[in-house]
Amino acid sequence: MIKKIYVLGAGAVGCYFGGMLARAHQDVTFIARPQRAKALNTSGLEMDCKAFHETIQVKASSELSTLKDADLVLLSVKSLDTERMLTEVKSILPSKAVILSLQNGVANIDIASKIISNPVYAAVVYVAAGMIGQNTMKHHGRGELLVGKLSTASLADETLQDICKLFEGVGVPCSIAPQIKRDMWLKFLVNCSFNAISGIGQISYGEMVKSPYIVKLIEEITKEFLTIAALEDVKISLSEALAANDSIATTMVTQVSSTAQDLAKGKMTEIEFLNGYIVELGKRHGIPTPYNESVHALVKMMESKIR
Amino acid sequence: MIKKIYVLGAGAVGCYFGGMLARAHQDVTFIARPQRAKALNTSGLEMDCKAFHETIQVKASSELSTLKDADLVLLSVKSLDTERMLTEVKSILPSKAVILSLQNGVANIDIASKIISNPVYAAVVYVAAGMIGQNTMKHHGRGELLVGKLSTASLADETLQDICKLFEGVGVPCSIAPQIKRDMWLKFLVNCSFNAISGIGQISYGEMVKSPYIVKLIEEITKEFLTIAALEDVKISLSEALAANDSIATTMVTQVSSTAQDLAKGKMTEIEFLNGYIVELGKRHGIPTPYNESVHALVKMMESKIR
């Protein structure tokens, strides 16, 4: 039974899904930096969503020790922080606690599983959202989850069924994905296609693809990605990949990427886990990835500029 | 004899070299858009240079018809405007008039020579400067010229000797380059290495190269460039090319590129004549140029964003 839910990392993704749970009176605690925890406790979580605009009373804390009674942990810190964060909570989490990673990239599950023995499930998240204040989350569209297990066939997994029921019960579409690794790579693909470029140009997905040069650049990034994916045993056809890219550009027209949001806020981005990871895998496999390398280098430059 | 000098295009380059001539009482007229011409006529040209800070009385006009008595035309419009501008002045310029192109890229001399029959000489310009007001030019460093003729050996060319004497006489270091095509390509190289990236990041040359990812990206852009250059009969070694890049990063530390300046002002850039030209030549020769293509695409996106 999932009773005590913790959101580890109260960014836009954590606040959207944690907020949906809290709004439906689930027992949710947000673990956040002191300033955000204080704002959430004092003023509640303002959810400025497509379907509603409400301020929800929520519990928040910056004390990791509160995690000691966790049933479910929604892991929504930046990929950059996965290793450090799980190392810190390792001795606190009870053995019954289940972790669901809502993060970008394809490296987090492996990183987490190496640190802790709790089961780590994967969620592929499609939501357009951003924090526009300490306790205000702005939702631009979508908000569905695909959940699964990397290791074995997962349709009959009871924990996954519980997680799905939990989310479905609060109005978040959620399905169990029999091939979650492939779904993660498809999401990873669109992150590689859109995040860096949107960040470099501080430009929305809809605006980006108005430039034929960017459409071509995305296609080249995608081709390199698919070569690497195949070497990692993930087969995605070019037409399927381009359709996935297209669907982002058309369902999240006004969205700017989390990379763009991070750069605008003067924060480090997840680029090492996006195009940077493709470049790294390319080196490992001896495959050149010049297009991914170019956008990766430019995002690194933007990061170094703000430090 | 060079008496009547016209500066066609009163941007930073035109104002620096035209200003140096005017300051030494040469007969210089700046051809500019009405607003700038008015400012120059009314308030003079403010030259905020490394060695001095003076406001020089100058003549300016937005009437192309004034070019009818020209001996020397310093062509300093953006490469984008070469074709249109020379088509417009074609019937006005006297046959005695000599044109000296102070422009970026390697395509302007050919473009100009196809339109007009006047002799067109090439100048390779190294100057760090920018317009910081309608009539104010800020000079950050350097300011020397290499001049030559694309067609044949040019050391004995009298016109070139006159041009050199003219500039040397007003304190502008100027030499005749026996291999001007090669010098143009070396300048073109550093433009391809620095302009786009500085523009994308709105970042100075010195800051850019602090990022090891950018140093690597510049090296890859350079390798593609050298492959194309060789196919265009210009042999430059990698070590010579990297040394040329280095010298820019160290002699123009605080400079941002003209591409960065254009984007910041909401203007079209010369990118089609820089990395875009390498991409075009790559297609013509069947050589992939992914690094140049990436930065070209991103600058095109930045341009489309500001329109």
Coordinates of N, CA and C in Angstrom, one line a residue, chain B residues 6-117:
Chain B
Y6 N 35.9 57.8 -51.0 CA 34.5 57.5 -50.5 C 34.5 56.3 -49.6
V7 N 33.8 56.3 -48.5 CA 33.6 55.1 -47.7 C 32.2 54.7 -47.9
L8 N 32.1 53.5 -48.6 CA 30.7 53.0 -48.9 C 30.3 52.0 -47.8
G9 N 29.5 52.5 -46.9 CA 29.1 51.7 -45.7 C 29.8 52.2 -44.5
A10 N 29.1 53.0 -43.7 CA 29.8 53.7 -42.5 C 29.5 52.9 -41.3
G11 N 29.9 51.6 -41.3 CA 29.9 50.8 -40.0 C 31.2 51.0 -39.3
A12 N 31.5 50.1 -38.4 CA 32.7 50.2 -37.6 C 33.9 50.2 -38.4
V13 N 34.0 49.3 -39.4 CA 35.2 49.2 -40.2 C 35.4 50.4 -41.1
G14 N 34.3 50.8 -41.7 CA 34.3 52.0 -42.6 C 34.7 53.2 -41.8
C15 N 34.1 53.4 -40.6 CA 34.4 54.6 -39.8 C 35.8 54.6 -39.2
Y16 N 36.3 53.4 -38.9 CA 37.7 53.4 -38.4 C 38.7 53.8 -39.5
F17 N 38.7 53.2 -40.6 CA 39.7 53.5 -41.6 C 39.4 54.8 -42.3
G18 N 38.1 55.1 -42.6 CA 37.7 56.4 -43.1 C 38.0 57.5 -42.2
G19 N 37.8 57.2 -40.9 CA 38.1 58.2 -39.9 C 39.6 58.5 -39.7
M20 N 40.4 57.5 -39.8 CA 41.8 57.7 -39.8 C 42.3 58.6 -40.9
L21 N 41.7 58.4 -42.1 CA 42.0 59.2 -43.3 C 41.5 60.6 -43.1
A22 N 40.3 60.8 -42.6 CA 39.7 62.1 -42.5 C 40.5 62.9 -41.4
R23 N 40.9 62.2 -40.4 CA 41.6 62.9 -39.3 C 42.9 63.5 -39.7
A24 N 43.5 62.8 -40.8 CA 44.8 63.3 -41.4 C 44.5 64.2 -42.6
H25 N 43.2 64.8 -42.6 CA 42.9 65.8 -43.6 C 42.8 65.2 -45.1
Q26 N 42.7 63.9 -45.2 CA 42.4 63.4 -46.6 C 40.9 63.8 -46.9
D27 N 40.6 63.8 -48.2 CA 39.3 64.2 -48.6 C 38.4 63.0 -48.7
V28 N 37.7 62.8 -47.6 CA 36.9 61.5 -47.4 C 35.4 61.9 -47.3
T29 N 34.6 61.1 -48.0 CA 33.1 61.3 -47.8 C 32.5 59.9 -47.4
F30 N 31.7 59.9 -46.3 CA 31.1 58.7 -45.9 C 29.7 58.6 -46.5
I31 N 29.5 57.4 -47.2 CA 28.1 57.2 -47.7 C 27.4 56.3 -46.7
A32 N 26.3 56.8 -46.2 CA 25.6 56.1 -45.1 C 24.1 56.2 -45.3
R33 N 23.4 55.5 -44.4 CA 21.9 55.7 -44.4 C 21.7 57.1 -43.9
P34 N 20.5 57.7 -44.2 CA 20.2 59.1 -43.9 C 20.5 59.5 -42.4
Q35 N 20.1 58.6 -41.5 CA 20.2 58.9 -40.1 C 21.6 59.1 -39.7
R36 N 22.5 58.1 -40.1 CA 23.9 58.2 -39.8 C 24.6 59.3 -40.5
A37 N 24.2 59.5 -41.8 CA 24.9 60.6 -42.6 C 24.6 62.0 -41.9
K38 N 23.3 62.1 -41.4 CA 23.0 63.4 -40.8 C 23.8 63.6 -39.5
A39 N 23.9 62.5 -38.7 CA 24.6 62.5 -37.4 C 26.1 62.9 -37.7
L40 N 26.7 62.3 -38.7 CA 28.1 62.5 -39.0 C 28.3 63.9 -39.4
N41 N 27.4 64.4 -40.3 CA 27.5 65.8 -40.8 C 27.4 66.8 -39.7
T42 N 26.4 66.5 -38.8 CA 26.0 67.5 -37.7 C 27.0 67.5 -36.6
S43 N 27.4 66.3 -36.1 CA 28.2 66.2 -34.9 C 29.6 65.7 -35.1
G44 N 29.9 65.3 -36.3 CA 31.3 64.7 -36.6 C 31.3 63.3 -36.2
L45 N 32.5 62.7 -36.5 CA 32.7 61.3 -36.2 C 33.5 61.2 -34.9
E46 N 32.9 60.7 -33.8 CA 33.6 60.5 -32.6 C 34.4 59.2 -32.6
M47 N 35.7 59.3 -32.6 CA 36.6 58.1 -32.6 C 37.1 57.9 -31.2
D48 N 36.6 56.9 -30.6 CA 37.0 56.5 -29.2 C 38.0 55.3 -29.4
C49 N 39.3 55.7 -29.6 CA 40.3 54.7 -30.0 C 41.2 54.4 -28.9
K50 N 41.9 53.3 -29.0 CA 42.9 53.0 -28.0 C 43.9 54.1 -27.8
A51 N 44.4 54.7 -28.9 CA 45.5 55.7 -28.8 C 45.0 57.1 -28.6
F52 N 43.7 57.4 -29.0 CA 43.2 58.8 -28.9 C 41.7 58.7 -28.8
H53 N 41.2 59.9 -28.4 CA 39.7 60.0 -28.3 C 39.4 61.4 -28.9
E54 N 38.9 61.5 -30.1 CA 38.7 62.8 -30.8 C 37.4 62.7 -31.6
T55 N 36.8 63.9 -31.8 CA 35.7 64.0 -32.7 C 36.2 64.7 -33.9
I56 N 36.0 64.0 -35.1 CA 36.6 64.5 -36.3 C 35.4 65.1 -37.2
Q57 N 35.7 66.3 -37.7 CA 34.7 66.9 -38.7 C 34.8 66.0 -40.0
V58 N 33.6 65.5 -40.4 CA 33.6 64.7 -41.6 C 32.5 65.1 -42.5
K59 N 32.6 64.7 -43.8 CA 31.5 64.8 -44.8 C 30.8 63.5 -44.9
A60 N 29.5 63.5 -45.0 CA 28.7 62.3 -45.2 C 27.5 62.6 -46.1
S61 N 27.1 61.6 -46.7 CA 25.9 61.7 -47.6 C 25.2 60.4 -47.7
S62 N 23.9 60.5 -48.0 CA 23.2 59.3 -48.3 C 22.9 59.2 -49.8
E63 N 23.5 60.2 -50.6 CA 23.3 60.2 -52.0 C 24.4 59.5 -52.7
L64 N 24.1 58.4 -53.4 CA 25.1 57.7 -54.2 C 25.7 58.5 -55.3
S65 N 24.9 59.5 -55.8 CA 25.4 60.3 -57.0 C 26.7 61.0 -56.6
T66 N 26.9 61.3 -55.4 CA 28.2 62.0 -55.0 C 29.4 61.2 -55.4
L67 N 29.2 59.9 -55.6 CA 30.4 59.1 -56.0 C 31.0 59.3 -57.4
K68 N 30.4 60.3 -58.1 CA 30.7 60.4 -59.5 C 32.2 60.9 -59.7
D69 N 32.8 61.5 -58.7 CA 34.2 62.0 -58.8 C 35.2 61.1 -58.0
A70 N 34.7 59.9 -57.7 CA 35.6 59.1 -56.8 C 36.9 58.6 -57.4
D71 N 38.0 58.7 -56.6 CA 39.2 58.0 -57.0 C 39.3 56.7 -56.4
L72 N 39.0 56.6 -55.1 CA 39.1 55.4 -54.3 C 37.8 55.2 -53.5
V73 N 37.2 54.0 -53.6 CA 36.1 53.7 -52.8 C 36.4 52.6 -51.9
L74 N 36.3 52.9 -50.6 CA 36.5 51.8 -49.6 C 35.2 51.1 -49.4
L75 N 35.1 49.9 -49.9 CA 33.8 49.1 -49.8 C 33.7 48.4 -48.5
S76 N 32.8 49.0 -47.6 CA 32.7 48.4 -46.3 C 31.3 48.2 -45.9
V77 N 30.4 47.9 -46.9 CA 29.1 47.5 -46.6 C 29.2 46.0 -46.2
K78 N 28.1 45.5 -45.5 CA 28.0 44.1 -45.2 C 28.0 43.3 -46.5
S79 N 28.6 42.1 -46.5 CA 28.7 41.2 -47.6 C 27.3 41.0 -48.3
L80 N 26.3 41.0 -47.4 CA 24.9 40.9 -47.8 C 24.5 41.9 -48.8
D81 N 25.1 43.1 -48.7 CA 24.7 44.3 -49.5 C 25.6 44.6 -50.7
T82 N 26.6 43.8 -50.9 CA 27.6 44.1 -52.0 C 26.9 44.1 -53.3
E83 N 26.1 43.1 -53.6 CA 25.5 43.0 -54.9 C 24.6 44.1 -55.2
R84 N 23.7 44.4 -54.3 CA 22.7 45.5 -54.5 C 23.4 46.8 -54.6
M85 N 24.4 47.1 -53.7 CA 25.0 48.4 -53.6 C 25.8 48.6 -54.9
L86 N 26.6 47.6 -55.4 CA 27.4 47.9 -56.6 C 26.5 48.0 -57.8
T87 N 25.4 47.3 -57.9 CA 24.5 47.4 -59.0 C 24.0 48.9 -59.0
E88 N 23.7 49.4 -57.8 CA 23.2 50.8 -57.8 C 24.3 51.9 -58.2
V89 N 25.6 51.6 -57.8 CA 26.6 52.6 -58.1 C 27.3 52.4 -59.5
K90 N 27.0 51.3 -60.1 CA 27.6 50.9 -61.4 C 27.6 52.1 -62.4
S91 N 26.5 52.7 -62.6 CA 26.4 53.8 -63.6 C 27.0 55.1 -63.1
I92 N 27.2 55.2 -61.8 CA 27.7 56.5 -61.3 C 29.2 56.6 -61.2
L93 N 29.8 55.5 -60.8 CA 31.3 55.5 -60.6 C 32.1 55.8 -61.9
P94 N 33.0 56.8 -61.8 CA 33.9 57.0 -63.0 C 34.8 55.9 -63.3
S95 N 35.3 55.7 -64.5 CA 36.1 54.6 -64.8 C 37.5 54.6 -64.1
K96 N 37.9 55.8 -63.7 CA 39.2 55.9 -62.9 C 39.1 55.4 -61.5
A97 N 37.8 55.2 -61.0 CA 37.7 54.8 -59.6 C 38.1 53.4 -59.3
V98 N 38.8 53.3 -58.2 CA 39.4 52.0 -57.8 C 38.6 51.6 -56.5
I99 N 38.2 50.3 -56.5 CA 37.5 49.8 -55.3 C 38.4 49.0 -54.4
L100 N 38.4 49.2 -53.1 CA 39.1 48.4 -52.2 C 38.1 47.8 -51.2
S101 N 37.9 46.5 -51.3 CA 36.9 45.8 -50.5 C 37.6 45.5 -49.1
L102 N 36.9 46.0 -48.1 CA 37.4 45.8 -46.7 C 36.5 44.8 -46.0
Q103 N 35.9 44.0 -46.8 CA 34.8 43.1 -46.2 C 35.3 41.8 -45.7
N104 N 34.4 41.2 -44.9 CA 34.6 39.8 -44.5 C 34.3 38.8 -45.6
G105 N 34.8 37.6 -45.5 CA 34.4 36.5 -46.4 C 35.4 36.5 -47.6
V106 N 35.2 35.6 -48.5 CA 36.0 35.5 -49.7 C 35.3 35.6 -51.0
A107 N 34.0 36.0 -50.9 CA 33.2 36.0 -52.1 C 33.0 37.4 -52.7
N108 N 33.3 38.4 -51.9 CA 32.9 39.8 -52.3 C 33.6 40.3 -53.6
I109 N 34.9 39.9 -53.7 CA 35.7 40.4 -54.9 C 35.0 39.8 -56.2
D110 N 34.7 38.5 -56.1 CA 34.1 37.9 -57.3 C 32.7 38.5 -57.6
I111 N 32.0 38.7 -56.6 CA 30.6 39.3 -56.7 C 30.8 40.7 -57.3
A112 N 31.7 41.5 -56.8 CA 31.9 42.9 -57.3 C 32.4 42.9 -58.7
S113 N 33.3 42.0 -59.0 CA 33.9 42.0 -60.4 C 33.0 41.6 -61.5
K114 N 32.0 40.8 -61.0 CA 30.9 40.4 -62.0 C 30.0 41.6 -62.4
I115 N 29.9 42.6 -61.4 CA 28.9 43.6 -61.6 C 29.6 44.9 -62.3
I116 N 30.8 45.2 -61.8 CA 31.4 46.4 -62.4 C 32.7 46.2 -63.0
S117 N 33.1 47.1 -63.9 CA 34.4 46.9 -64.6 C 35.5 47.6 -63.9

